[in-house]
Coordinates of C-alpha atoms and ligand atoms in Angstrom, one line a residue:
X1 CA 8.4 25.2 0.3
X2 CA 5.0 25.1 -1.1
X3 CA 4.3 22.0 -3.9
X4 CA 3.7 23.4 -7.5
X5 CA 0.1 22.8 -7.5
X6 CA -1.3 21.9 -11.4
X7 CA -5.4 22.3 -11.8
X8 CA -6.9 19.2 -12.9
X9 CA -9.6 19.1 -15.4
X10 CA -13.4 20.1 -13.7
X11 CA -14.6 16.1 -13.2
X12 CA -17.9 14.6 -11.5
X13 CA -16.7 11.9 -8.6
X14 CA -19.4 9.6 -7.6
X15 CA -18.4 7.9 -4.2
X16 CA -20.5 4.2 -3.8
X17 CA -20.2 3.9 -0.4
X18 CA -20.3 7.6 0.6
X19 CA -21.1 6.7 3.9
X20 CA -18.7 4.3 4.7
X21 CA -15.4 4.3 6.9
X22 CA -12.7 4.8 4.1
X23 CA -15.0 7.8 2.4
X24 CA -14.6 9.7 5.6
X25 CA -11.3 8.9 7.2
X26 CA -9.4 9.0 3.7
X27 CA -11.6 10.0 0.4
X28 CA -13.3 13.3 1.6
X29 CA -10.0 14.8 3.9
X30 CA -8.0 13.4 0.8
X31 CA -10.3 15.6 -2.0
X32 CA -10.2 18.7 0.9
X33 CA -7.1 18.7 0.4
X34 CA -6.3 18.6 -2.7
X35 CA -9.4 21.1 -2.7
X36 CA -8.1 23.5 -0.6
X37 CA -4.5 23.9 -2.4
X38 CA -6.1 24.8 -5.4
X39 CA -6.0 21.9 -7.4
X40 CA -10.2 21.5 -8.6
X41 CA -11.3 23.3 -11.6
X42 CA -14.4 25.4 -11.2
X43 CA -17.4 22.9 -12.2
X44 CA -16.0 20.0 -10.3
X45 CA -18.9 17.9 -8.7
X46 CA -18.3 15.1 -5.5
X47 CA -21.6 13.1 -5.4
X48 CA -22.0 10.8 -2.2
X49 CA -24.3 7.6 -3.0
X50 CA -25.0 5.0 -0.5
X51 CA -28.4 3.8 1.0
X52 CA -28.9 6.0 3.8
X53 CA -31.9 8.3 3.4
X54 CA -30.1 11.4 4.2
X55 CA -31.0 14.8 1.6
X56 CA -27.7 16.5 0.6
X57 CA -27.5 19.3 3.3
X58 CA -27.3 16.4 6.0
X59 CA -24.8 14.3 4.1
X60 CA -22.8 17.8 3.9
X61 CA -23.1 18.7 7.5
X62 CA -21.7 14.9 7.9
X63 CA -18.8 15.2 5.7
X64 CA -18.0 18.8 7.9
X65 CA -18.0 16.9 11.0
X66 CA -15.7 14.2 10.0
X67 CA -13.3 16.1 7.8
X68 CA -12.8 17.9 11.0
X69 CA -12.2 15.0 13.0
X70 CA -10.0 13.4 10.3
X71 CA -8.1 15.9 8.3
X72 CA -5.1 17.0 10.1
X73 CA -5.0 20.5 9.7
X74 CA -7.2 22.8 11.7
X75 CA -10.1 23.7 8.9
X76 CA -11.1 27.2 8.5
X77 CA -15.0 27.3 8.3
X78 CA -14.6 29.8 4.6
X79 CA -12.6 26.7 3.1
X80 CA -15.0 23.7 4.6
X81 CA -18.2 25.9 3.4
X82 CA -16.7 26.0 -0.6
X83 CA -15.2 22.4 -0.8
X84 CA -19.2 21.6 0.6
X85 CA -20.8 23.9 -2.7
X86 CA -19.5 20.8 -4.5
X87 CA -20.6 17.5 -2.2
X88 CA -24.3 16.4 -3.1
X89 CA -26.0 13.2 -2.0
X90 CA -28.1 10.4 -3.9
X91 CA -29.3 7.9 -1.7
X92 CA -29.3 4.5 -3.8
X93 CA -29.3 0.9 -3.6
X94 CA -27.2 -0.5 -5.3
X95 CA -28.7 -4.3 -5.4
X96 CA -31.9 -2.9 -6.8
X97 CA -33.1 0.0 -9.1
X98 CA -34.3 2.4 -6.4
X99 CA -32.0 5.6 -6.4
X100 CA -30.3 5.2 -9.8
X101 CA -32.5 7.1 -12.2
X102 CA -31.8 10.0 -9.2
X103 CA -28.2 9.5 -9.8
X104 CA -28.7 9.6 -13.6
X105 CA -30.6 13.0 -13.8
X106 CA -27.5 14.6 -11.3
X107 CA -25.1 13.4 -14.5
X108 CA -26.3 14.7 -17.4
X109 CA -24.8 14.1 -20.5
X110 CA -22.9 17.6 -21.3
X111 CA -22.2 17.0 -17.3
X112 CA -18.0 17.1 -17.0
X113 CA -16.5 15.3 -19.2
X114 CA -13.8 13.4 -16.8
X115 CA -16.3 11.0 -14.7
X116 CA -14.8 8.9 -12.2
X117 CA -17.2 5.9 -10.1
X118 CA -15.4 5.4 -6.8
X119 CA -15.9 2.1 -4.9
X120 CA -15.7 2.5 -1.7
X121 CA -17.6 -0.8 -1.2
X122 CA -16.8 -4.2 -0.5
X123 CA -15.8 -6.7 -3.2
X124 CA -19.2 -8.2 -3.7
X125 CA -20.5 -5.0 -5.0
X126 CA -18.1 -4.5 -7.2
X127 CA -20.0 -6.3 -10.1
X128 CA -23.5 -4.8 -9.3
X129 CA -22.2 -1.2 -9.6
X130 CA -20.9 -2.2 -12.9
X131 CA -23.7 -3.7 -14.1
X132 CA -25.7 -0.9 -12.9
X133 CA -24.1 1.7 -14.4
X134 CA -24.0 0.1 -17.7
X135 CA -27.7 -0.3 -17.9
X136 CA -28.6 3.5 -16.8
X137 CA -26.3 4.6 -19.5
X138 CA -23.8 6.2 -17.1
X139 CA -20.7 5.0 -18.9
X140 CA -19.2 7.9 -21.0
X141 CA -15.7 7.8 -22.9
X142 CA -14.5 9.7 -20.0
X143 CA -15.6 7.7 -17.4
X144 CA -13.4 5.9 -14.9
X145 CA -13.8 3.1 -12.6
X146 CA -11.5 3.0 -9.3
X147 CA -11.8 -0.1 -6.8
X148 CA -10.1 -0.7 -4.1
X149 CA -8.3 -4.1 -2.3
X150 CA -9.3 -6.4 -1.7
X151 CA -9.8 -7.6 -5.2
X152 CA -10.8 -11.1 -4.5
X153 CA -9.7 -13.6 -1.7
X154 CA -7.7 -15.7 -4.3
X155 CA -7.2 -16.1 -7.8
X156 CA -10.6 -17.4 -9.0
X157 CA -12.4 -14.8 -7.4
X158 CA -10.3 -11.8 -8.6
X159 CA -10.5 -13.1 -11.7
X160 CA -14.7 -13.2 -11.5
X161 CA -14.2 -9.5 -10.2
X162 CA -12.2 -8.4 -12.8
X163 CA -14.2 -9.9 -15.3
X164 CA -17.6 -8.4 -14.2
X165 CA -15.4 -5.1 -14.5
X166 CA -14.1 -5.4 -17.7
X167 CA -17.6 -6.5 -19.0
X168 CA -18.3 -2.6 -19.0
X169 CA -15.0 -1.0 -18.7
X170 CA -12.0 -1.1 -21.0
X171 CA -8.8 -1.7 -19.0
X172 CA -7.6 1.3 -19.2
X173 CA -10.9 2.8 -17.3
X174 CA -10.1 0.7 -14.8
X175 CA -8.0 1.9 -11.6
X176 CA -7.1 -0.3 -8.9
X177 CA -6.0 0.9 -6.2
X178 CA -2.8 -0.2 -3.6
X179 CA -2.4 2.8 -1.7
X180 CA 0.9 1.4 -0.8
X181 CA 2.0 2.8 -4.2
X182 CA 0.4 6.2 -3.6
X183 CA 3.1 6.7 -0.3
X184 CA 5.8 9.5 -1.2
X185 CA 8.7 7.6 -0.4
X186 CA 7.5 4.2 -2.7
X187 CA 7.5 6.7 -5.1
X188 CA 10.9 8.0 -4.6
X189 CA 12.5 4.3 -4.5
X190 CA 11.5 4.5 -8.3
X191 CA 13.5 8.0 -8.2
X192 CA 16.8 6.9 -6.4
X193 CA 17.0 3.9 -8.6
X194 CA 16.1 5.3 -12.1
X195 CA 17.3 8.8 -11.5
X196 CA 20.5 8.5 -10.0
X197 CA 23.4 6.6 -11.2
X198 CA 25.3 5.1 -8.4
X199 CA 22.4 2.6 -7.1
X200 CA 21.4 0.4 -10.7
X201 CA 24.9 -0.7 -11.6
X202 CA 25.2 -2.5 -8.1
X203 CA 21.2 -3.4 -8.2
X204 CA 21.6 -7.3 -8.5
X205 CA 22.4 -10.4 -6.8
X206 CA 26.3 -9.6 -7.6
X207 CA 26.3 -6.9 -5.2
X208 CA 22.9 -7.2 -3.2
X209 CA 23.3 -10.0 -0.4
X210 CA 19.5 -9.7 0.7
X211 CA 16.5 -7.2 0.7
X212 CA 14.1 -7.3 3.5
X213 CA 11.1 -5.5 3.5
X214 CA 9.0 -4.7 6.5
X215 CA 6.0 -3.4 7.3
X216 CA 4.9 -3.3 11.1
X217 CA 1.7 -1.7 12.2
X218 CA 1.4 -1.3 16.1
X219 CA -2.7 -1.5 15.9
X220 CA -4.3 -4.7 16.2
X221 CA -8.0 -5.4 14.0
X222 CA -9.8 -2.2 14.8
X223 CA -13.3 -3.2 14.4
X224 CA -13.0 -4.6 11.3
X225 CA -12.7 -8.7 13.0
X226 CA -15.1 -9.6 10.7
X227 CA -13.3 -8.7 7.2
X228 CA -9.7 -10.2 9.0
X229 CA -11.1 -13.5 9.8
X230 CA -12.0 -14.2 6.1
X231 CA -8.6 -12.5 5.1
X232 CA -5.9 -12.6 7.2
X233 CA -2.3 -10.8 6.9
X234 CA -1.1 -13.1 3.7
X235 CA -4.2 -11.6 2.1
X236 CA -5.1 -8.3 3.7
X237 CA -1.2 -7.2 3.4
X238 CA 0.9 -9.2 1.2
X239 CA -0.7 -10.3 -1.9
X240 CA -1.1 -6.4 -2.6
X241 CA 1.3 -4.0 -0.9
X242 CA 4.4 -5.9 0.5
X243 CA 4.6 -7.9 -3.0
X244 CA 3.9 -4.5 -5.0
X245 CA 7.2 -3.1 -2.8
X246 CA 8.8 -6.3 -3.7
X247 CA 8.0 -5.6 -7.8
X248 CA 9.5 -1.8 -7.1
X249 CA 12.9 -3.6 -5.8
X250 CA 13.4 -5.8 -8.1
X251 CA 11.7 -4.7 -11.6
X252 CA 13.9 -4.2 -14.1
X253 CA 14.1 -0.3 -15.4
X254 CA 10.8 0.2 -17.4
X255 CA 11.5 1.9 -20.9
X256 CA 9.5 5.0 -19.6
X257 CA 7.6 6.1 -16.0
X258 CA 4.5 5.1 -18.3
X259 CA 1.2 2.8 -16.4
X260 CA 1.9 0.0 -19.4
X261 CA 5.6 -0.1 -19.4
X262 CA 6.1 0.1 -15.5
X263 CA 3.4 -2.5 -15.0
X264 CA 5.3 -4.5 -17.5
X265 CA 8.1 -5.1 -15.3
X266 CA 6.4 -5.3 -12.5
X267 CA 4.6 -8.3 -13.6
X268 CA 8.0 -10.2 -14.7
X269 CA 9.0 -10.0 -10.9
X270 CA 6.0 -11.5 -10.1
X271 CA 5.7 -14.6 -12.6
X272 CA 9.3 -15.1 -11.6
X273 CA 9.0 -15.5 -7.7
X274 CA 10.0 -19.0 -7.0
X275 CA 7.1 -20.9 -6.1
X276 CA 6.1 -21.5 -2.1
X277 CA 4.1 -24.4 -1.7
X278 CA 3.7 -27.7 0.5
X279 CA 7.1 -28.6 -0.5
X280 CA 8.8 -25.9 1.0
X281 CA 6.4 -23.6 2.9
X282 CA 7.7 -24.4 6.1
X283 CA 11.5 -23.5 5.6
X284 CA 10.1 -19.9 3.5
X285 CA 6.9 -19.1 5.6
X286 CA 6.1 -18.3 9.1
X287 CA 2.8 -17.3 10.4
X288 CA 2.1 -15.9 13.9
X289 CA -1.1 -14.5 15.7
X290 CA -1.4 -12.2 18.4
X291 CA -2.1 -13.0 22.1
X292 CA -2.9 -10.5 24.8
X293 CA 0.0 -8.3 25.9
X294 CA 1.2 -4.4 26.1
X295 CA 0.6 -1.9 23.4
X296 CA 2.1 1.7 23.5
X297 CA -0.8 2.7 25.2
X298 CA -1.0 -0.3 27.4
X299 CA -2.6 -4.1 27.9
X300 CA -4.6 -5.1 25.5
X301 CA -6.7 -8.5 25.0
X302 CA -5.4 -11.2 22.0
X303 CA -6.7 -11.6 18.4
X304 CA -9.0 -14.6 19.4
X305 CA -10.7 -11.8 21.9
X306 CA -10.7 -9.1 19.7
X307 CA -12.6 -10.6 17.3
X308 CA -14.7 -13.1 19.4
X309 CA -13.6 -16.7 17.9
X310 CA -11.9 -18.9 20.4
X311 CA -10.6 -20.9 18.0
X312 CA -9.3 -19.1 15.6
X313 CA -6.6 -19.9 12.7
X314 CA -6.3 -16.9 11.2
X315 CA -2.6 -14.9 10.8
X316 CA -1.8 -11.6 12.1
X317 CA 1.9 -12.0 11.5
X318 CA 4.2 -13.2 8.4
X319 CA 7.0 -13.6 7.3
X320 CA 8.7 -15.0 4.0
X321 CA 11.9 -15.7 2.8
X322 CA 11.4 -15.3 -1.4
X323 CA 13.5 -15.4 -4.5
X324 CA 12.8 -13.8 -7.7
X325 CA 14.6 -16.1 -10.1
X326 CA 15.7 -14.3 -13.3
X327 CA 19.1 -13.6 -14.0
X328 CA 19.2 -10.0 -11.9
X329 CA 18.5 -11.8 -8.4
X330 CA 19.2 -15.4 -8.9
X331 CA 20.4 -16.0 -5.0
X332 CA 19.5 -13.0 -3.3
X333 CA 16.8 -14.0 -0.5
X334 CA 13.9 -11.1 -0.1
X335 CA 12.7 -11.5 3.6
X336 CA 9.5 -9.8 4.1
X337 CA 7.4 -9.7 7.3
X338 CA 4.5 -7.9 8.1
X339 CA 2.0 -8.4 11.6
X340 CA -0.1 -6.4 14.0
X341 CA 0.6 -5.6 17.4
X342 CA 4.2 -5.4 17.0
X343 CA 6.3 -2.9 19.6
X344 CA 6.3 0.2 16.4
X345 CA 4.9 1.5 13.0
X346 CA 7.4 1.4 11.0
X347 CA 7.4 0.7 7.1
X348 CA 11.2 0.4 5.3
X349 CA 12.5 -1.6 3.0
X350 CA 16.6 -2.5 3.7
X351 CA 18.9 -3.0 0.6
X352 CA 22.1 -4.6 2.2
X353 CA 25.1 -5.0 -0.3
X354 CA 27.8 -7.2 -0.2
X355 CA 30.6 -6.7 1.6
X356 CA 34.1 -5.7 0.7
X357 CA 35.8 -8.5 -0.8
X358 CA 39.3 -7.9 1.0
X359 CA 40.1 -5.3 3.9
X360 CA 42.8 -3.5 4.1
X361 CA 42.0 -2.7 8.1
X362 CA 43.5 -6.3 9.4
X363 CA 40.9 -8.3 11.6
X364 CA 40.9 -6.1 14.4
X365 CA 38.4 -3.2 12.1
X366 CA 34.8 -5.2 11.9
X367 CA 33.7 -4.1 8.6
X368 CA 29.8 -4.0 8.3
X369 CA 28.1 -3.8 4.9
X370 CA 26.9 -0.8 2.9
X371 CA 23.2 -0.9 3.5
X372 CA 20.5 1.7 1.8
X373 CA 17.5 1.8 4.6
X374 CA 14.3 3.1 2.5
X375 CA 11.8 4.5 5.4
X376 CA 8.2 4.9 4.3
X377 CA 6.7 5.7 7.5
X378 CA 6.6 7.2 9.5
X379 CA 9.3 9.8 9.2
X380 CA 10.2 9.3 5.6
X381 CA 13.3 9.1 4.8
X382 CA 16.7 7.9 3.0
X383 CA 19.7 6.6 4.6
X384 CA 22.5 5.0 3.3
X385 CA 25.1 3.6 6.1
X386 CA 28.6 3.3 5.5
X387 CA 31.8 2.8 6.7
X388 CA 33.8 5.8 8.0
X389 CA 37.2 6.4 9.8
X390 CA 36.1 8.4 13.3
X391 CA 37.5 11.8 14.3
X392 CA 40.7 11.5 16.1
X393 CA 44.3 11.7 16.1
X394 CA 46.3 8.1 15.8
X395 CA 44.6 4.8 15.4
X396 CA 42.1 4.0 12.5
X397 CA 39.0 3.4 14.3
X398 CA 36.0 3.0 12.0
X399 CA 32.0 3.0 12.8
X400 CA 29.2 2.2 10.8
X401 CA 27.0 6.0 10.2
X402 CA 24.2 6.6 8.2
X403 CA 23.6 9.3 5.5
X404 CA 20.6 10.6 6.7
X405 CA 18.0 12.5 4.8
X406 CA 14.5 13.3 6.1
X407 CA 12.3 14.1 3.9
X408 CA 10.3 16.7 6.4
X409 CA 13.7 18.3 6.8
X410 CA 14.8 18.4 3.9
X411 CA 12.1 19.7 1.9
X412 CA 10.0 21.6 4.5
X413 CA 6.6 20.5 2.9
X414 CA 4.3 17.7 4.7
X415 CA 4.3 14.3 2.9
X416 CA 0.6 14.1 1.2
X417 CA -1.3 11.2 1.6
X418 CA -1.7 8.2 -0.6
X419 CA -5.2 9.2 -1.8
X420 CA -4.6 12.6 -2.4
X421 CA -2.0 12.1 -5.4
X422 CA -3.8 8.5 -6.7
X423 CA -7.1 10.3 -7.0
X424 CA -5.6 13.2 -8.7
X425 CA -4.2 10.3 -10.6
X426 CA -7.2 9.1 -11.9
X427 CA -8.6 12.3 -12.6
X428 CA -5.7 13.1 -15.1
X429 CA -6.0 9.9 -16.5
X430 CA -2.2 8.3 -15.1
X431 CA -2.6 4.4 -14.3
X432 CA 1.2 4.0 -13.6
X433 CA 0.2 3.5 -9.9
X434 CA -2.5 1.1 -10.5
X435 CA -2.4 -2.5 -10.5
X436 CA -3.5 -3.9 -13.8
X437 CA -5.8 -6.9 -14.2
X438 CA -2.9 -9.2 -14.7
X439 CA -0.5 -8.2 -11.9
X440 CA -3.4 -8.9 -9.6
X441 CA -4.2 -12.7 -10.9
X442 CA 0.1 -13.0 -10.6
X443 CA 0.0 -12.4 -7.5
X444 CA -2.8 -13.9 -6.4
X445 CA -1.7 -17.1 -8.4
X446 CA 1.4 -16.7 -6.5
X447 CA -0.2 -16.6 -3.0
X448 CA -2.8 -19.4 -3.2
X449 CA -0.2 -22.1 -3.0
X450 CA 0.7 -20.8 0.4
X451 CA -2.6 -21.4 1.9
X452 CA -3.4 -24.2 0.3
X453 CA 0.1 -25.3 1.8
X454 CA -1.0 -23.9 5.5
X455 CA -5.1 -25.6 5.1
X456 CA -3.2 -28.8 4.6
X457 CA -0.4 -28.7 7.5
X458 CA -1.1 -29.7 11.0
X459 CA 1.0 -26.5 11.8
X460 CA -1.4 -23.9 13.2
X461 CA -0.1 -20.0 13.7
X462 CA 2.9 -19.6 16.3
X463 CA 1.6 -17.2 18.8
X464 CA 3.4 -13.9 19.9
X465 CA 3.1 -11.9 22.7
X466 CA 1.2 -8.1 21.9
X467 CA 4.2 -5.7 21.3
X468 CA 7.1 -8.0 20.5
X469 CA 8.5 -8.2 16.6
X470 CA 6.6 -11.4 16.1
X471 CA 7.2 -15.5 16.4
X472 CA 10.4 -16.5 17.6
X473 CA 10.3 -18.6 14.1
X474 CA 10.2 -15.1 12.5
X475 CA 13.9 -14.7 13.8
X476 CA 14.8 -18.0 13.2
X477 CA 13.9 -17.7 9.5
X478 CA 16.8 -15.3 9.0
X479 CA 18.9 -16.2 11.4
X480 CA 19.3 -19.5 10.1
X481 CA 20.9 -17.9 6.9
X482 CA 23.4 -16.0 9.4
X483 CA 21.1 -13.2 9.2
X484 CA 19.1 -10.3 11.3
X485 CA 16.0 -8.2 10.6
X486 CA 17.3 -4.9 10.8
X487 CA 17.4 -2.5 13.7
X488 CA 18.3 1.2 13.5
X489 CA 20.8 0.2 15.4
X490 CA 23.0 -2.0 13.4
Ligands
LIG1 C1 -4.8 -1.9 4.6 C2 -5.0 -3.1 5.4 O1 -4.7 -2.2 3.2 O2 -3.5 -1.3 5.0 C3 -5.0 -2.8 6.9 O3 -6.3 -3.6 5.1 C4 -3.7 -2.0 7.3 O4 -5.2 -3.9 7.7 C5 -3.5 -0.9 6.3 O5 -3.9 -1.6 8.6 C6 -2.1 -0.2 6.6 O6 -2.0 0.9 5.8 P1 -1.1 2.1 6.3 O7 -1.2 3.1 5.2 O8 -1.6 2.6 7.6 O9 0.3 1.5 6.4

């Protein structure tokens, strides 16, 4: 089954930081794609613009090389020399003036009308480039800004961020990015809720015991020790993606699948999380960090080695027990947990309901609870396990089976990448999967407690072993509510 492919308006794409990491590993295979199945209009323009002196046929024979180390199809030369036609280079810096009058003569004014700035730079730039663009008169009507986590370190500073944006953007030209949102299947939890019937009357704390949300990653820092020691998991994983999961759960139906009315809801759920602070922190929150052990693909050293501090504080592991307190979830605990180094990848989010109030099986038949398993990676999925009488003459024995689907299987078509369908997004002009200015403060205003809680305890991170799910607090924070993180299998 081939996706119904829809041509977007012809657009110019300027990519700060065209040289960097996330412009070759995601943006350019990302735009290839979307290239390459038809999608760009004839006219469409992707300019590279970072300080390296390269000219635009060395940039290009750059952006070959890594889109065939990156993209995961095999490339055929044909369709890697046309996607090239449209990549030019401006070399630039962007704390000074040298470069931009280049980059101003490559966007004329009758240049496309969609123009979208793309900052794949860190934080601190974030201003600059605004400021820049303002004062070489780049900023059309049709121009876009798209930035990308992380939007601050706490509240303060995202709000400075946000503010040196909106000094020369309107919100609405503003897209923040949480490519969390841009995943298929965090997408299709907003379809299985809002589009079928059987899920929303049963979607609150009446019938919803707990919600757990996990997202495991089996890597550990990757070269990038320097960014995790100033950020850390609570920062680098769940002020943005685990809490914007968290908003999908619980938000109340939005009146449309518009940017304002989603992101509506989706800040309620996050000015109603029950506060975590010094008072309670250490009965909700458990951090954890890394020491050597066994990956998949065998020993590796600690966090403290990998990124050459001793002595360091910094988490690679949490986990939270959270309410949402508005009438919908009033006593339903979310646990969320996210680390590195942990024994798989796997990102799902469990909904387990409540169990049958009476069985009619006698004691001997253990009845387990109806539980909807939401996998978003890898092998995306649905499945919904229930109770169910097995084959077989005499006797009334029961097991607890999944409806599975696979979304591979069942429709035949490979799951695109986050930044394929969020810059296509912002091309078309459709902010429903972008985090607005004030969802980012929530959450941030939500977070800082924590640490402030953590700078202040004499607690430091438990340690875990390489490979294993985590703290043994991590388990203990369940199981103290008579609970278990789910395993395939329960
Ligand atoms: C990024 C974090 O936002 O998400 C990384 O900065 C993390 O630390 C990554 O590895 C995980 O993304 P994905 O799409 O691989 O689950």
């Amino acid at each position: 089954m081939v996706s119904r492919i829809v041509k977007v308006a012809p657009f110019d794409l300027v990519v700060f930081g065209g040289t960097g990491d996330l412009a070759y590993r995601k943006l350019f295979p990302a735009l290839f794609r979307r290239f390459h199945d038809g999608q760009f209009s004839d006219g469409t323009r992707i300019i590279g613009a970072a300080r390296h002196d390269y000219g635009r046929e060395a940039f290009r024979e750059t952006v070959a090389k890594t889109l065939r180390q990156f993209a995961l199809e095999a490339i055929k030369d044909a369709d890697l020399d046309a996607f090239l036609e449209l990549v030019d280079y401006v070399s630039l810096d962007i704390g000074s003036d040298a470069g931009w009058n280049v980059l101003a003569e490559r966007l004329p004014e009758d240049a496309n009308e969609v123009r979208a700035f793309y900052l794949a730079t860190g934080p601190d730039r974030f201003g600059a480039v605004a400021a820049q663009l303002a004062a070489y008169g780049l900023i059309t009507p049709g121009s876009r800004i798209i930035v990308e986590k992380p939007i601050g370190r706490d509240a303060a500073s995202a709000a400075k961020i946000n503010d040196a944006l909106g000094a020369v953007f309107a919100e609405n030209q503003i897209y923040r990015i949480d490519h969390y949102l841009g995943k298929e299947t965090v997408q299709n939890l907003m379809a299985l809720r809002f589009a079928n019937a059987l899920f929303e009357p049963l979607w609150n704390s009446g019938h919803i015991e707990s919600v757990e949300i996990t997202v495991a990653e089996t890597i550990g820092v990757e070269g990038r020790g320097a960014y995790y020691e100033t950020s850390g998991a609570l920062r680098d994983m769940v002020q943005n993606h685990l809490l914007q999961l968290l908003c999908l759960v619980a938000m109340e139906p939005p009146a449309a699948f518009e940017a304002d009315a989603v992101r509506d809801e989706k800040l309620k759920v996050l000015k109603a999380l029950a506060p975590i602070d010094a008072s309670n922190y250490e009965a909700c929150v458990v951090r954890g960090q890394y020491r050597a052990g066994a990956s998949a693909t065998g020993a590796v050293p600690g966090y403290p080695e990998d990124v050459g501090n001793p002595g360091t504080h910094v988490e690679t592991f949490v986990a939270l027990k959270v309410f949402v307190n508005n009438w919908r979830w009033a006593g339903t605990p979310f646990y969320l947990r996210t680390g590195k180094r942990l024994p798989k990848r796997v990102s799902e989010l469990i909904v387990s309901f409540r169990n049958v109030r009476h069985s009619i099986f006698g004691p001997e038949v253990k009845i387990l609870p109806t539980r909807l398993v939401v996998r978003l990676q890898p092998d995306e999925g649905i499945k919904l396990w229930l109770m169910l009488k097995e084959p077989g003459a005499g006797g009334m024995r029961m097991r607890h089976v999944p409806l599975d689907m696979n979304f591979a299987e069942a429709f035949q078509i490979y799951a695109p990448e986050a930044y394929e369908r969020l810059l296509m997004d912002v091309i078309r002009g459709n902010a429903t999967l972008f985090m607005r200015r004030d969802e980012v403060e929530a959450a941030w205003a939500w977070i800082d407690p924590i640490r402030e809680a953590w700078n202040q305890s004499p607690l430091e991170p438990r340690f875990y072993l390489a490979g294993t799910w985590g703290p043994a607090s991590a388990t203990a924070l369940v199981e103290r509510d008579g609970r278990s993180w789910y395993e395939e299998s329960n």
